[in-house]
mmCIF file of C-alpha atoms in Angstrom:
data_model
loop_
_atom_site.group_PDB
_atom_site.id
_atom_site.type_symbol
_atom_site.label_atom_id
_atom_site.label_comp_id
_atom_site.label_asym_id
_atom_site.label_seq_id
_atom_site.Cartn_x
_atom_site.Cartn_y
_atom_site.Cartn_z
ATOM 1 C CA MET B 1 -0.071 0.028 -0.034
ATOM 2 C CA LEU B 2 1.375 3.559 -0.934
ATOM 3 C CA ASN B 3 0.229 6.600 1.080
ATOM 4 C CA LEU B 4 -1.006 9.702 -0.625
ATOM 5 C CA LYS B 5 1.578 11.542 1.425
ATOM 6 C CA ASP B 6 4.314 9.834 -0.650
ATOM 7 C CA ASN B 7 5.223 9.965 -4.415
ATOM 8 C CA ASN B 8 1.450 10.302 -5.363
ATOM 9 C CA SER B 9 0.695 13.086 -3.019
ATOM 10 C CA LEU B 10 -2.392 15.254 -2.913
ATOM 11 C CA ILE B 11 -0.613 18.618 -3.476
ATOM 12 C CA LYS B 12 1.606 17.153 -6.352
ATOM 13 C CA LYS B 13 -1.492 15.853 -8.313
ATOM 14 C CA ILE B 14 -3.499 18.929 -7.636
ATOM 15 C CA ILE B 15 -0.488 21.010 -9.085
ATOM 16 C CA PHE B 16 -0.271 18.806 -11.978
ATOM 17 C CA LEU B 17 -3.866 18.970 -12.703
ATOM 18 C CA PHE B 18 -3.834 22.753 -13.059
ATOM 19 C CA VAL B 19 -0.638 22.811 -14.993
ATOM 20 C CA LEU B 20 -2.338 20.400 -17.551
ATOM 21 C CA ALA B 21 -5.493 22.357 -17.410
ATOM 22 C CA LEU B 22 -3.418 25.391 -18.305
ATOM 23 C CA LEU B 23 -1.673 23.541 -20.960
ATOM 24 C CA LEU B 24 -4.782 22.541 -22.460
ATOM 25 C CA GLN B 25 -5.728 26.036 -23.056
ATOM 26 C CA ILE B 26 -3.086 25.895 -25.889
ATOM 27 C CA PRO B 27 -5.386 23.896 -28.171
ATOM 28 C CA MET B 28 -8.368 25.660 -27.189
ATOM 29 C CA PHE B 29 -6.663 28.905 -28.210
ATOM 30 C CA PHE B 30 -6.218 27.466 -31.667
ATOM 31 C CA ILE B 31 -9.698 25.961 -31.836
ATOM 32 C CA ASP B 32 -11.190 29.771 -30.565
ATOM 33 C CA GLU B 33 -8.965 31.050 -33.536
ATOM 34 C CA ILE B 34 -10.620 28.701 -35.848
ATOM 35 C CA VAL B 35 -14.091 29.593 -34.754
ATOM 36 C CA GLU B 36 -13.370 33.611 -34.985
ATOM 37 C CA GLU B 37 -12.379 32.691 -38.651
ATOM 38 C CA ARG B 38 -15.127 30.751 -39.446
ATOM 39 C CA ASN B 39 -17.303 33.338 -37.965
ATOM 40 C CA TYR B 40 -15.769 36.243 -40.144
ATOM 41 C CA SER B 41 -16.211 34.314 -43.118
ATOM 42 C CA TYR B 42 -19.829 33.759 -42.262
ATOM 43 C CA LEU B 43 -20.519 37.535 -41.679
ATOM 44 C CA THR B 44 -18.524 38.401 -44.871
ATOM 45 C CA MET B 45 -20.431 35.975 -46.944
ATOM 46 C CA SER B 46 -23.763 37.148 -45.313
ATOM 47 C CA GLU B 47 -22.854 40.708 -46.068
ATOM 48 C CA LYS B 48 -22.160 39.616 -49.692
ATOM 49 C CA ILE B 49 -25.447 37.822 -50.030
ATOM 50 C CA GLY B 50 -27.207 40.778 -48.776
ATOM 51 C CA GLU B 51 -25.592 43.125 -51.252
ATOM 52 C CA GLU B 52 -26.572 40.843 -54.079
ATOM 53 C CA TRP B 53 -30.065 40.340 -53.030
ATOM 54 C CA GLY B 54 -30.892 43.606 -51.385
ATOM 55 C CA ASN B 55 -29.336 45.760 -48.520
ATOM 56 C CA ASN B 56 -31.144 47.060 -45.379
ATOM 57 C CA GLN B 57 -34.053 49.184 -46.849
ATOM 58 C CA ILE B 58 -35.154 52.587 -46.040
ATOM 59 C CA ILE B 59 -38.309 53.809 -47.448
ATOM 60 C CA ALA B 60 -38.683 57.710 -47.137
ATOM 61 C CA GLY B 61 -41.989 59.227 -48.648
ATOM 62 C CA ALA B 62 -43.657 59.917 -50.439
ATOM 63 C CA PHE B 63 -42.773 63.591 -51.348
ATOM 64 C CA LEU B 64 -43.671 66.300 -53.791
ATOM 65 C CA ILE B 65 -40.602 68.027 -55.538
ATOM 66 C CA ILE B 66 -41.579 71.451 -56.699
ATOM 67 C CA PRO B 67 -38.868 73.731 -58.515
ATOM 68 C CA ILE B 68 -38.780 76.977 -57.494
ATOM 69 C CA THR B 69 -36.750 80.254 -58.879
ATOM 70 C CA ARG B 70 -34.786 82.393 -56.519
ATOM 71 C CA GLU B 71 -32.945 85.527 -57.363
ATOM 72 C CA GLU B 72 -29.264 85.286 -56.049
ATOM 73 C CA LYS B 73 -26.195 87.712 -56.106
ATOM 74 C CA GLU B 74 -22.953 86.063 -57.386
ATOM 75 C CA ASN B 75 -20.079 88.517 -58.245
ATOM 76 C CA ASN B 76 -22.306 91.746 -57.815
ATOM 77 C CA GLN B 77 -24.435 90.297 -60.324
ATOM 78 C CA LYS B 78 -28.094 89.039 -60.059
ATOM 79 C CA ARG B 79 -28.613 85.312 -61.345
ATOM 80 C CA ASN B 80 -31.865 83.182 -61.072
ATOM 81 C CA ARG B 81 -31.184 79.766 -59.797
ATOM 82 C CA VAL B 82 -33.559 76.941 -59.683
ATOM 83 C CA TYR B 83 -33.894 74.936 -56.163
ATOM 84 C CA ASN B 84 -35.874 71.918 -55.420
ATOM 85 C CA HIS B 85 -38.760 72.647 -52.851
ATOM 86 C CA ILE B 86 -39.708 69.399 -50.877
ATOM 87 C CA VAL B 87 -43.259 69.068 -49.604
ATOM 88 C CA LEU B 88 -44.102 66.329 -47.296
ATOM 89 C CA PRO B 89 -47.615 64.743 -46.742
ATOM 90 C CA GLU B 90 -50.018 65.645 -44.372
ATOM 91 C CA THR B 91 -51.108 62.104 -43.685
ATOM 92 C CA LEU B 92 -49.060 58.917 -44.426
ATOM 93 C CA THR B 93 -49.607 55.225 -44.119
ATOM 94 C CA ILE B 94 -47.240 52.510 -45.060
ATOM 95 C CA LYS B 95 -48.155 48.890 -44.715
ATOM 96 C CA ALA B 96 -45.081 46.388 -45.397
ATOM 97 C CA ASN B 97 -45.352 42.477 -45.230
ATOM 98 C CA LEU B 98 -41.641 40.977 -45.085
ATOM 99 C CA LYS B 99 -41.700 37.530 -46.396
ATOM 100 C CA ASP B 100 -38.279 36.141 -45.045
ATOM 101 C CA GLU B 101 -36.616 33.236 -46.593
ATOM 102 C CA VAL B 102 -33.025 31.620 -46.196
ATOM 103 C CA ARG B 103 -30.387 32.090 -48.794
ATOM 104 C CA LYS B 104 -27.387 29.831 -49.173
ATOM 105 C CA ARG B 105 -24.076 30.264 -50.171
ATOM 106 C CA GLY B 106 -21.823 26.872 -49.616
ATOM 107 C CA ILE B 107 -22.017 25.886 -46.145
ATOM 108 C CA TYR B 108 -23.015 29.600 -45.103
ATOM 109 C CA LYS B 109 -26.526 30.910 -45.039
ATOM 110 C CA THR B 110 -28.276 34.210 -44.184
ATOM 111 C CA THR B 111 -31.986 35.352 -44.005
ATOM 112 C CA VAL B 112 -33.207 37.912 -46.583
ATOM 113 C CA TYR B 113 -36.935 39.088 -47.135
ATOM 114 C CA THR B 114 -39.177 40.102 -50.274
ATOM 115 C CA SER B 115 -41.795 42.710 -49.074
ATOM 116 C CA ASP B 116 -44.837 43.981 -50.523
ATOM 117 C CA ILE B 117 -45.276 47.642 -49.438
ATOM 118 C CA ASN B 118 -48.304 49.829 -49.794
ATOM 119 C CA ILE B 119 -48.143 53.536 -49.451
ATOM 120 C CA GLU B 120 -50.909 56.016 -49.424
ATOM 121 C CA GLY B 121 -51.588 59.545 -48.115
ATOM 122 C CA THR B 122 -52.556 62.950 -48.805
ATOM 123 C CA PHE B 123 -50.527 66.317 -49.487
ATOM 124 C CA PRO B 124 -51.710 69.768 -48.809
ATOM 125 C CA PRO B 125 -53.085 71.893 -51.571
ATOM 126 C CA ILE B 126 -50.687 73.396 -53.969
ATOM 127 C CA ILE B 127 -51.329 76.941 -55.186
ATOM 128 C CA LEU B 128 -49.136 77.934 -58.251
ATOM 129 C CA SER B 129 -49.418 80.828 -60.909
ATOM 130 C CA LYS B 130 -50.840 80.092 -64.219
ATOM 131 C CA ASP B 131 -47.596 80.672 -65.786
ATOM 132 C CA TYR B 132 -45.567 78.416 -63.633
ATOM 133 C CA PRO B 133 -42.903 77.082 -65.877
ATOM 134 C CA TYR B 134 -41.817 73.843 -64.138
ATOM 135 C CA ASN B 135 -43.162 70.437 -63.659
ATOM 136 C CA ILE B 136 -44.037 69.291 -60.161
ATOM 137 C CA SER B 137 -43.073 65.504 -59.458
ATOM 138 C CA ILE B 138 -43.790 62.940 -56.887
ATOM 139 C CA GLY B 139 -40.849 61.014 -55.293
ATOM 140 C CA LEU B 140 -40.126 58.056 -53.156
ATOM 141 C CA GLY B 141 -36.566 57.483 -51.459
ATOM 142 C CA ILE B 142 -35.450 53.758 -51.428
ATOM 143 C CA THR B 143 -32.080 53.047 -50.187
ATOM 144 C CA ASP B 144 -31.303 50.152 -52.635
ATOM 145 C CA THR B 145 -33.145 50.684 -55.862
ATOM 146 C CA LYS B 146 -31.611 47.796 -57.652
ATOM 147 C CA SER B 147 -33.429 45.501 -55.532
ATOM 148 C CA ILE B 148 -36.979 46.775 -56.673
ATOM 149 C CA MET B 149 -38.868 44.064 -58.201
ATOM 150 C CA LYS B 150 -42.017 45.495 -59.438
ATOM 151 C CA VAL B 151 -44.035 48.682 -58.925
ATOM 152 C CA LYS B 152 -47.579 47.588 -58.976
ATOM 153 C CA GLU B 153 -49.201 50.966 -58.570
ATOM 154 C CA PHE B 154 -47.923 54.703 -58.849
ATOM 155 C CA LEU B 155 -50.792 56.963 -58.826
ATOM 156 C CA VAL B 156 -51.760 60.441 -58.069
ATOM 157 C CA GLU B 157 -55.341 61.570 -57.590
ATOM 158 C CA GLY B 158 -56.164 58.325 -59.356
ATOM 159 C CA GLU B 159 -53.926 58.752 -62.488
ATOM 160 C CA LYS B 160 -50.950 56.781 -63.174
ATOM 161 C CA ILE B 161 -47.563 58.349 -63.013
ATOM 162 C CA GLU B 162 -44.920 57.374 -65.367
ATOM 163 C CA PHE B 163 -41.819 56.870 -63.039
ATOM 164 C CA GLU B 164 -38.432 56.698 -63.549
ATOM 165 C CA SER B 165 -35.343 55.688 -61.545
ATOM 166 C CA GLY B 166 -33.667 58.283 -59.570
ATOM 167 C CA THR B 167 -35.041 61.628 -57.706
ATOM 168 C CA GLY B 168 -32.946 64.185 -58.731
ATOM 169 C CA ILE B 169 -32.608 65.229 -54.894
ATOM 170 C CA SER B 170 -29.213 65.706 -53.377
ATOM 171 C CA LEU B 171 -30.382 64.937 -49.975
ATOM 172 C CA PRO B 172 -28.797 61.512 -49.037
ATOM 173 C CA GLU B 173 -31.981 59.904 -47.731
ATOM 174 C CA LEU B 174 -33.970 61.107 -50.733
ATOM 175 C CA LYS B 175 -30.929 60.634 -53.390
ATOM 176 C CA LYS B 176 -31.940 56.990 -54.556
ATOM 177 C CA GLY B 177 -35.268 56.082 -55.087
ATOM 178 C CA ILE B 178 -38.144 56.493 -58.033
ATOM 179 C CA SER B 179 -39.924 59.534 -59.153
ATOM 180 C CA GLY B 180 -42.553 60.650 -61.641
ATOM 181 C CA ILE B 181 -43.862 64.167 -63.127
ATOM 182 C CA ILE B 182 -47.540 64.894 -62.493
ATOM 183 C CA LYS B 183 -49.067 66.189 -65.422
ATOM 184 C CA GLN B 184 -52.466 67.038 -63.985
ATOM 185 C CA ASN B 185 -53.369 70.491 -62.570
ATOM 186 C CA LEU B 186 -53.250 70.520 -58.980
ATOM 187 C CA ASN B 187 -54.506 74.180 -58.140
ATOM 188 C CA ASP B 188 -58.255 73.082 -57.628
ATOM 189 C CA LYS B 189 -57.344 70.125 -55.323
ATOM 190 C CA GLU B 190 -58.155 70.416 -51.662
ATOM 191 C CA LYS B 191 -56.061 67.501 -51.011
ATOM 192 C CA ILE B 192 -53.883 65.544 -53.379
ATOM 193 C CA HIS B 193 -54.285 61.828 -52.901
ATOM 194 C CA PHE B 194 -51.545 59.431 -53.841
ATOM 195 C CA SER B 195 -51.070 55.796 -53.639
ATOM 196 C CA ILE B 196 -47.848 53.337 -54.235
ATOM 197 C CA LYS B 197 -47.598 49.622 -54.347
ATOM 198 C CA LEU B 198 -44.462 47.936 -54.920
ATOM 199 C CA THR B 199 -42.365 44.864 -54.065
ATOM 200 C CA LEU B 200 -38.855 44.980 -53.144
ATOM 201 C CA ARG B 201 -36.069 42.704 -51.797
ATOM 202 C CA GLY B 202 -33.968 43.520 -48.875
ATOM 203 C CA SER B 203 -31.743 41.873 -46.032
ATOM 204 C CA GLU B 204 -31.319 42.228 -42.023
ATOM 205 C CA GLY B 205 -34.120 44.869 -41.712
ATOM 206 C CA ILE B 206 -36.331 47.554 -42.872
ATOM 207 C CA ALA B 207 -36.817 51.300 -41.468
ATOM 208 C CA LEU B 208 -39.384 53.844 -42.525
ATOM 209 C CA LEU B 209 -39.199 57.623 -42.221
ATOM 210 C CA PRO B 210 -42.196 59.674 -40.639
ATOM 211 C CA PHE B 211 -42.547 61.943 -43.578
ATOM 212 C CA GLY B 212 -46.303 62.766 -42.696
ATOM 213 C CA LYS B 213 -47.898 65.092 -40.182
ATOM 214 C CA GLU B 214 -49.736 61.967 -39.016
ATOM 215 C CA ASN B 215 -47.988 58.611 -39.627
ATOM 216 C CA LEU B 216 -49.360 55.219 -39.529
ATOM 217 C CA PHE B 217 -46.956 52.265 -39.970
ATOM 218 C CA GLU B 218 -47.701 48.651 -39.967
ATOM 219 C CA ILE B 219 -44.954 45.767 -40.523
ATOM 220 C CA THR B 220 -45.844 42.095 -40.611
ATOM 221 C CA SER B 221 -43.787 39.049 -41.131
ATOM 222 C CA SER B 222 -43.501 35.331 -40.436
ATOM 223 C CA TRP B 223 -40.296 36.066 -38.696
ATOM 224 C CA GLN B 224 -40.295 35.283 -34.880
ATOM 225 C CA SER B 225 -37.709 37.164 -33.393
ATOM 226 C CA PRO B 226 -37.772 40.709 -34.596
ATOM 227 C CA SER B 227 -35.525 43.641 -32.880
ATOM 228 C CA PHE B 228 -37.178 46.896 -33.193
ATOM 229 C CA ASN B 229 -35.079 50.022 -33.380
ATOM 230 C CA GLY B 230 -35.844 53.630 -33.473
ATOM 231 C CA ILE B 231 -39.132 54.582 -32.124
ATOM 232 C CA LEU B 232 -40.810 51.701 -30.600
ATOM 233 C CA PRO B 233 -44.164 50.457 -31.927
ATOM 234 C CA ASN B 234 -47.440 51.258 -30.100
ATOM 235 C CA GLU B 235 -48.700 47.723 -30.451
ATOM 236 C CA LYS B 236 -46.853 44.615 -31.186
ATOM 237 C CA ILE B 237 -47.966 40.926 -31.469
ATOM 238 C CA ILE B 238 -44.884 38.099 -31.661
ATOM 239 C CA ASP B 239 -45.880 34.644 -31.659
ATOM 240 C CA THR B 240 -45.291 31.504 -33.457
ATOM 241 C CA LYS B 241 -46.960 32.771 -36.635
ATOM 242 C CA GLY B 242 -44.468 35.795 -36.674
ATOM 243 C CA PHE B 243 -45.001 39.380 -35.593
ATOM 244 C CA LYS B 244 -47.226 42.462 -36.391
ATOM 245 C CA ALA B 245 -46.034 46.040 -35.071
ATOM 246 C CA VAL B 246 -47.961 49.200 -35.404
ATOM 247 C CA TRP B 247 -46.578 52.733 -35.202
ATOM 248 C CA GLU B 248 -48.965 55.837 -34.859
ATOM 249 C CA LEU B 249 -46.597 58.887 -35.047
ATOM 250 C CA SER B 250 -47.098 62.381 -35.197
ATOM 251 C CA SER B 251 -44.495 64.997 -36.955
ATOM 252 C CA PHE B 252 -43.130 66.193 -33.440
ATOM 253 C CA VAL B 253 -40.917 63.103 -33.224
ATOM 254 C CA ARG B 254 -38.648 64.873 -35.858
ATOM 255 C CA ASN B 255 -36.815 68.255 -36.035
ATOM 256 C CA TYR B 256 -37.741 69.485 -39.765
ATOM 257 C CA LYS B 257 -40.658 71.179 -41.285
ATOM 258 C CA GLN B 258 -43.073 69.929 -43.581
ATOM 259 C CA ASP B 259 -41.522 71.438 -46.485
ATOM 260 C CA PHE B 260 -37.961 72.567 -47.082
ATOM 261 C CA THR B 261 -35.435 73.081 -49.873
ATOM 262 C CA GLU B 262 -32.929 70.432 -50.861
ATOM 263 C CA TYR B 263 -30.114 72.384 -49.626
ATOM 264 C CA ASN B 264 -30.949 72.610 -46.199
ATOM 265 C CA ASP B 265 -28.714 70.671 -43.833
ATOM 266 C CA LEU B 266 -31.338 68.067 -42.318
ATOM 267 C CA ASN B 267 -31.147 64.748 -40.641
ATOM 268 C CA LEU B 268 -34.160 63.144 -42.077
ATOM 269 C CA ARG B 269 -33.626 60.149 -40.428
ATOM 270 C CA GLU B 270 -34.868 61.602 -37.057
ATOM 271 C CA GLY B 271 -37.818 59.675 -35.637
ATOM 272 C CA GLN B 272 -37.337 56.894 -37.944
ATOM 273 C CA ILE B 273 -38.830 53.256 -37.114
ATOM 274 C CA GLY B 274 -37.356 50.102 -38.008
ATOM 275 C CA VAL B 275 -37.337 46.470 -37.391
ATOM 276 C CA ASP B 276 -34.303 43.922 -37.793
ATOM 277 C CA LEU B 277 -34.829 40.264 -38.635
ATOM 278 C CA TYR B 278 -32.535 39.362 -35.725
ATOM 279 C CA GLU B 279 -31.109 36.045 -36.086
ATOM 280 C CA GLY B 280 -30.151 35.612 -32.390
ATOM 281 C CA VAL B 281 -27.080 33.883 -31.499
ATOM 282 C CA THR B 282 -25.429 32.113 -34.429
ATOM 283 C CA HIS B 283 -23.903 28.636 -33.976
ATOM 284 C CA TYR B 284 -20.558 30.420 -34.033
ATOM 285 C CA ARG B 285 -21.354 32.685 -31.381
ATOM 286 C CA GLN B 286 -22.644 29.957 -29.052
ATOM 287 C CA VAL B 287 -19.334 27.894 -29.727
ATOM 288 C CA MET B 288 -17.451 30.923 -28.741
ATOM 289 C CA ARG B 289 -19.642 31.322 -25.504
ATOM 290 C CA ALA B 290 -18.939 27.617 -24.950
ATOM 291 C CA ILE B 291 -15.247 27.925 -25.221
ATOM 292 C CA LYS B 292 -15.458 30.544 -22.482
ATOM 293 C CA TYR B 293 -16.222 27.675 -19.900
ATOM 294 C CA SER B 294 -13.745 25.288 -21.230
ATOM 295 C CA MET B 295 -10.844 25.832 -18.505
ATOM 296 C CA LEU B 296 -13.392 25.575 -15.756
ATOM 297 C CA PHE B 297 -14.955 22.421 -17.228
ATOM 298 C CA THR B 298 -11.630 20.858 -17.853
ATOM 299 C CA ILE B 299 -10.424 21.644 -14.272
ATOM 300 C CA LEU B 300 -13.724 19.948 -12.938
ATOM 301 C CA THR B 301 -13.386 16.989 -15.052
ATOM 302 C CA LEU B 302 -9.840 16.246 -14.201
ATOM 303 C CA PHE B 303 -10.488 16.547 -10.605
ATOM 304 C CA ILE B 304 -13.412 14.193 -10.812
ATOM 305 C CA VAL B 305 -11.000 11.621 -12.483
ATOM 306 C CA TYR B 306 -8.618 12.198 -9.478
ATOM 307 C CA ILE B 307 -11.433 11.609 -7.221
ATOM 308 C CA PHE B 308 -12.224 8.287 -8.814
ATOM 309 C CA GLU B 309 -8.587 7.413 -8.700
ATOM 310 C CA VAL B 310 -8.201 7.734 -4.928
ATOM 311 C CA THR B 311 -11.710 6.146 -4.083
ATOM 312 C CA SER B 312 -10.839 3.347 -6.537
ATOM 313 C CA LYS B 313 -7.379 2.700 -4.981
ATOM 314 C CA ARG B 314 -5.925 2.427 -8.459
ATOM 315 C CA PHE B 315 -2.873 4.622 -9.799
ATOM 316 C CA THR B 316 -3.915 6.916 -12.790
ATOM 317 C CA HIS B 317 -0.831 7.811 -14.905
ATOM 318 C CA TYR B 318 -0.147 11.458 -15.996
ATOM 319 C CA ILE B 319 -0.529 10.185 -19.917
ATOM 320 C CA GLN B 320 -4.194 9.113 -18.866
ATOM 321 C CA TYR B 321 -4.929 12.565 -17.614
ATOM 322 C CA GLY B 322 -3.705 14.097 -20.558
ATOM 323 C CA VAL B 323 -6.091 11.964 -22.997
ATOM 324 C CA VAL B 324 -8.972 12.766 -20.849
ATOM 325 C CA GLY B 325 -8.109 16.584 -21.103
ATOM 326 C CA PHE B 326 -7.166 16.437 -24.849
ATOM 327 C CA SER B 327 -10.638 14.748 -25.381
ATOM 328 C CA LEU B 328 -12.388 17.613 -23.569
ATOM 329 C CA ALA B 329 -10.867 20.095 -25.911
ATOM 330 C CA LEU B 330 -11.955 18.252 -29.041
ATOM 331 C CA PHE B 331 -15.532 18.624 -27.979
ATOM 332 C CA TYR B 332 -15.565 22.180 -29.335
ATOM 333 C CA LEU B 333 -13.927 21.332 -32.648
ATOM 334 C CA SER B 334 -16.536 18.651 -33.076
ATOM 335 C CA LEU B 335 -19.168 21.169 -32.104
ATOM 336 C CA LEU B 336 -17.934 23.692 -34.530
ATOM 337 C CA SER B 337 -17.589 21.293 -37.432
ATOM 338 C CA MET B 338 -20.973 19.701 -37.239
ATOM 339 C CA SER B 339 -22.925 22.939 -36.428
ATOM 340 C CA GLU B 340 -22.075 24.075 -39.829
ATOM 341 C CA PHE B 341 -24.096 21.142 -41.562
ATOM 342 C CA PHE B 342 -26.642 20.285 -38.737
ATOM 343 C CA ASN B 343 -28.742 22.407 -36.544
ATOM 344 C CA PHE B 344 -26.973 23.283 -33.119
ATOM 345 C CA ASN B 345 -28.829 21.239 -31.117
ATOM 346 C CA LEU B 346 -28.400 17.956 -32.922
ATOM 347 C CA SER B 347 -24.773 18.776 -33.166
ATOM 348 C CA TYR B 348 -24.373 19.390 -29.434
ATOM 349 C CA ILE B 349 -25.832 16.074 -28.629
ATOM 350 C CA ILE B 350 -23.388 14.246 -31.105
ATOM 351 C CA ALA B 351 -20.311 16.233 -29.759
ATOM 352 C CA SER B 352 -21.105 15.514 -26.247
ATOM 353 C CA LEU B 353 -21.630 11.925 -26.869
ATOM 354 C CA MET B 354 -18.456 11.846 -28.543
ATOM 355 C CA VAL B 355 -16.946 12.810 -25.270
ATOM 356 C CA ILE B 356 -19.124 11.321 -22.792
ATOM 357 C CA ILE B 357 -19.293 7.647 -24.105
ATOM 358 C CA PRO B 358 -15.428 7.117 -24.707
ATOM 359 C CA ASN B 359 -14.178 9.005 -21.497
ATOM 360 C CA SER B 360 -16.833 6.859 -19.443
ATOM 361 C CA LEU B 361 -15.504 3.379 -21.021
ATOM 362 C CA TYR B 362 -12.012 4.845 -20.544
ATOM 363 C CA LEU B 363 -12.384 5.393 -16.848
ATOM 364 C CA LYS B 364 -14.089 2.009 -16.402
ATOM 365 C CA ALA B 365 -10.912 0.489 -18.013
ATOM 366 C CA VAL B 366 -8.575 2.674 -15.867
ATOM 367 C CA THR B 367 -10.263 1.856 -12.508
ATOM 368 C CA LYS B 368 -11.380 -1.493 -13.444
ATOM 369 C CA ASN B 369 -14.734 -0.802 -12.131
ATOM 370 C CA LYS B 370 -17.863 -0.191 -13.918
ATOM 371 C CA ASN B 371 -19.408 1.890 -11.229
ATOM 372 C CA TYR B 372 -16.601 4.670 -11.834
ATOM 373 C CA GLY B 373 -17.345 4.447 -15.505
ATOM 374 C CA LEU B 374 -20.989 5.009 -14.760
ATOM 375 C CA GLY B 375 -20.047 7.879 -12.350
ATOM 376 C CA MET B 376 -17.988 9.459 -15.227
ATOM 377 C CA PHE B 377 -20.926 9.004 -17.634
ATOM 378 C CA VAL B 378 -23.318 10.855 -15.057
ATOM 379 C CA PHE B 379 -20.786 13.536 -14.192
ATOM 380 C CA LEU B 380 -19.978 14.451 -17.972
ATOM 381 C CA THR B 381 -23.755 14.345 -18.947
ATOM 382 C CA GLY B 382 -24.292 16.696 -16.139
ATOM 383 C CA ILE B 383 -21.589 19.088 -16.996
ATOM 384 C CA TYR B 384 -22.510 19.258 -20.532
ATOM 385 C CA THR B 385 -26.116 19.757 -19.803
ATOM 386 C CA VAL B 386 -25.293 22.785 -17.662
ATOM 387 C CA LEU B 387 -23.353 24.048 -20.644
ATOM 388 C CA TYR B 388 -26.056 23.573 -22.994
ATOM 389 C CA ALA B 389 -28.478 25.385 -20.707
ATOM 390 C CA ILE B 390 -26.153 28.351 -20.345
ATOM 391 C CA LEU B 391 -25.900 28.436 -24.056
ATOM 392 C CA GLN B 392 -29.570 28.382 -24.612
ATOM 393 C CA MET B 393 -30.334 31.498 -22.034
ATOM 394 C CA GLU B 394 -29.480 34.462 -23.417
ATOM 395 C CA GLN B 395 -30.778 36.690 -20.788
ATOM 396 C CA TYR B 396 -30.091 34.618 -17.712
ATOM 397 C CA ALA B 397 -27.213 32.679 -18.962
ATOM 398 C CA LEU B 398 -24.737 34.034 -16.372
ATOM 399 C CA ILE B 399 -26.710 33.731 -13.253
ATOM 400 C CA THR B 400 -28.054 30.045 -14.372
ATOM 401 C CA GLY B 401 -24.348 29.038 -15.137
ATOM 402 C CA THR B 402 -23.016 30.334 -11.939
ATOM 403 C CA ALA B 403 -25.846 28.505 -9.719
ATOM 404 C CA LEU B 404 -25.394 25.250 -11.540
ATOM 405 C CA LEU B 405 -21.435 25.376 -11.620
ATOM 406 C CA MET B 406 -21.663 26.151 -7.907
ATOM 407 C CA LEU B 407 -24.130 22.953 -7.217
ATOM 408 C CA VAL B 408 -21.246 21.072 -9.013
ATOM 409 C CA LEU B 409 -18.651 22.373 -6.857
ATOM 410 C CA TYR B 410 -20.733 21.673 -3.689
ATOM 411 C CA THR B 411 -21.340 18.057 -4.710
ATOM 412 C CA MET B 412 -17.364 17.644 -5.286
ATOM 413 C CA MET B 413 -16.777 19.342 -1.896
ATOM 414 C CA TYR B 414 -18.984 16.784 -0.482
ATOM 415 C CA LEU B 415 -17.323 13.874 -2.229
ATOM 416 C CA THR B 416 -13.777 14.959 -1.115
ATOM 417 C CA ARG B 417 -14.303 15.697 2.512
ATOM 418 C CA ASN B 418 -12.654 12.505 3.654
ATOM 419 C CA ILE B 419 -10.040 12.323 0.893
ATOM 420 C CA GLU B 420 -7.166 12.101 3.401
ATOM 421 C CA ASN B 421 -8.294 8.850 4.305
ATOM 422 C CA PHE B 422 -7.784 7.017 0.918
ATOM 423 C CA LYS B 423 -4.631 5.087 0.024
ATOM 424 C CA LEU B 424 -3.356 3.708 -3.284
ATOM 425 C CA GLU B 425 -2.001 0.555 -3.686
#
């Protein structure tokens, strides 16, 4: 019989376990680098798919474009200069239905959408002189015009507008879009009604600018995890069928008037509302979060092996500890590789079983006792269940993980309360 106070002393083994746990952080460092690289490739590819399909769309409008002439002095000479005067609507209603879908490029995939957008409202009356020399146009600002699939309707007072690409406005929010000349006489109109229906594509999300004195916005989608930004909706419903959000806004949410020239220095994105198709934590982010717990879980597992060593009264070689520790590091690499092809839940189950079963059988062979193999199976199942719970809880991950890990620690304290009484053969 060899007493623990001899060559295989408690202090010596404990120091070895901590040194081994630190050395195992070297492969964990390289695994973490691989995850970061794959995540960067994923983000780059998602951005590229978004650019090809359609970017995050911002809808600005509709608005009237009224050219006006101003007399200016330049080099002591008077010259007439034409300015585009922008008139915003009295009422503005926009309804957007986002139909999300997944686009793939190799092993990478991202969420994009196709949206049916209905816009209608009224402009205030426009009084012009009979000899007014310019054409009045109606415009609609759209961030990414190449993604407009179809303009189904473009009407002013019930008459079809022949539209073209571009608005001719220099303001960033209004520069890109579509516009058309209004050919009918607007002088005798108490209100000018307009209606626009179009289908466009986009990615990540959509935003609407509150150009009306009174604004009513409604966005619906089958996407179940929206992230609202800007001004939050007055009403929202989020369930298994998707979401519906409604905004009722006045012009007081922004700091610009209902009419202005295009050369005014204005921030037209004030008071905007928007929704992002939030994908939550990607499988790459989940693997990164799992790696943060790797050292703690490695120490706990190696210490459990040591407990089984002294309670079984069989010497466990340092190389055997190294084999167990290295298998724990390979769990994260296995999880990463499989999560790129399968859903994360299935990948996690397979990767954890690839560690739990071999290590349980290995410990059974080392201790020559199936009960210790079963104990290892229970322990590893427990800590990987704990880790899975932490990864699934975004808001309560820290407190849940801390509580469960403390429970594991208290269990270990109970098991080791009489460790000084054990002897090795």
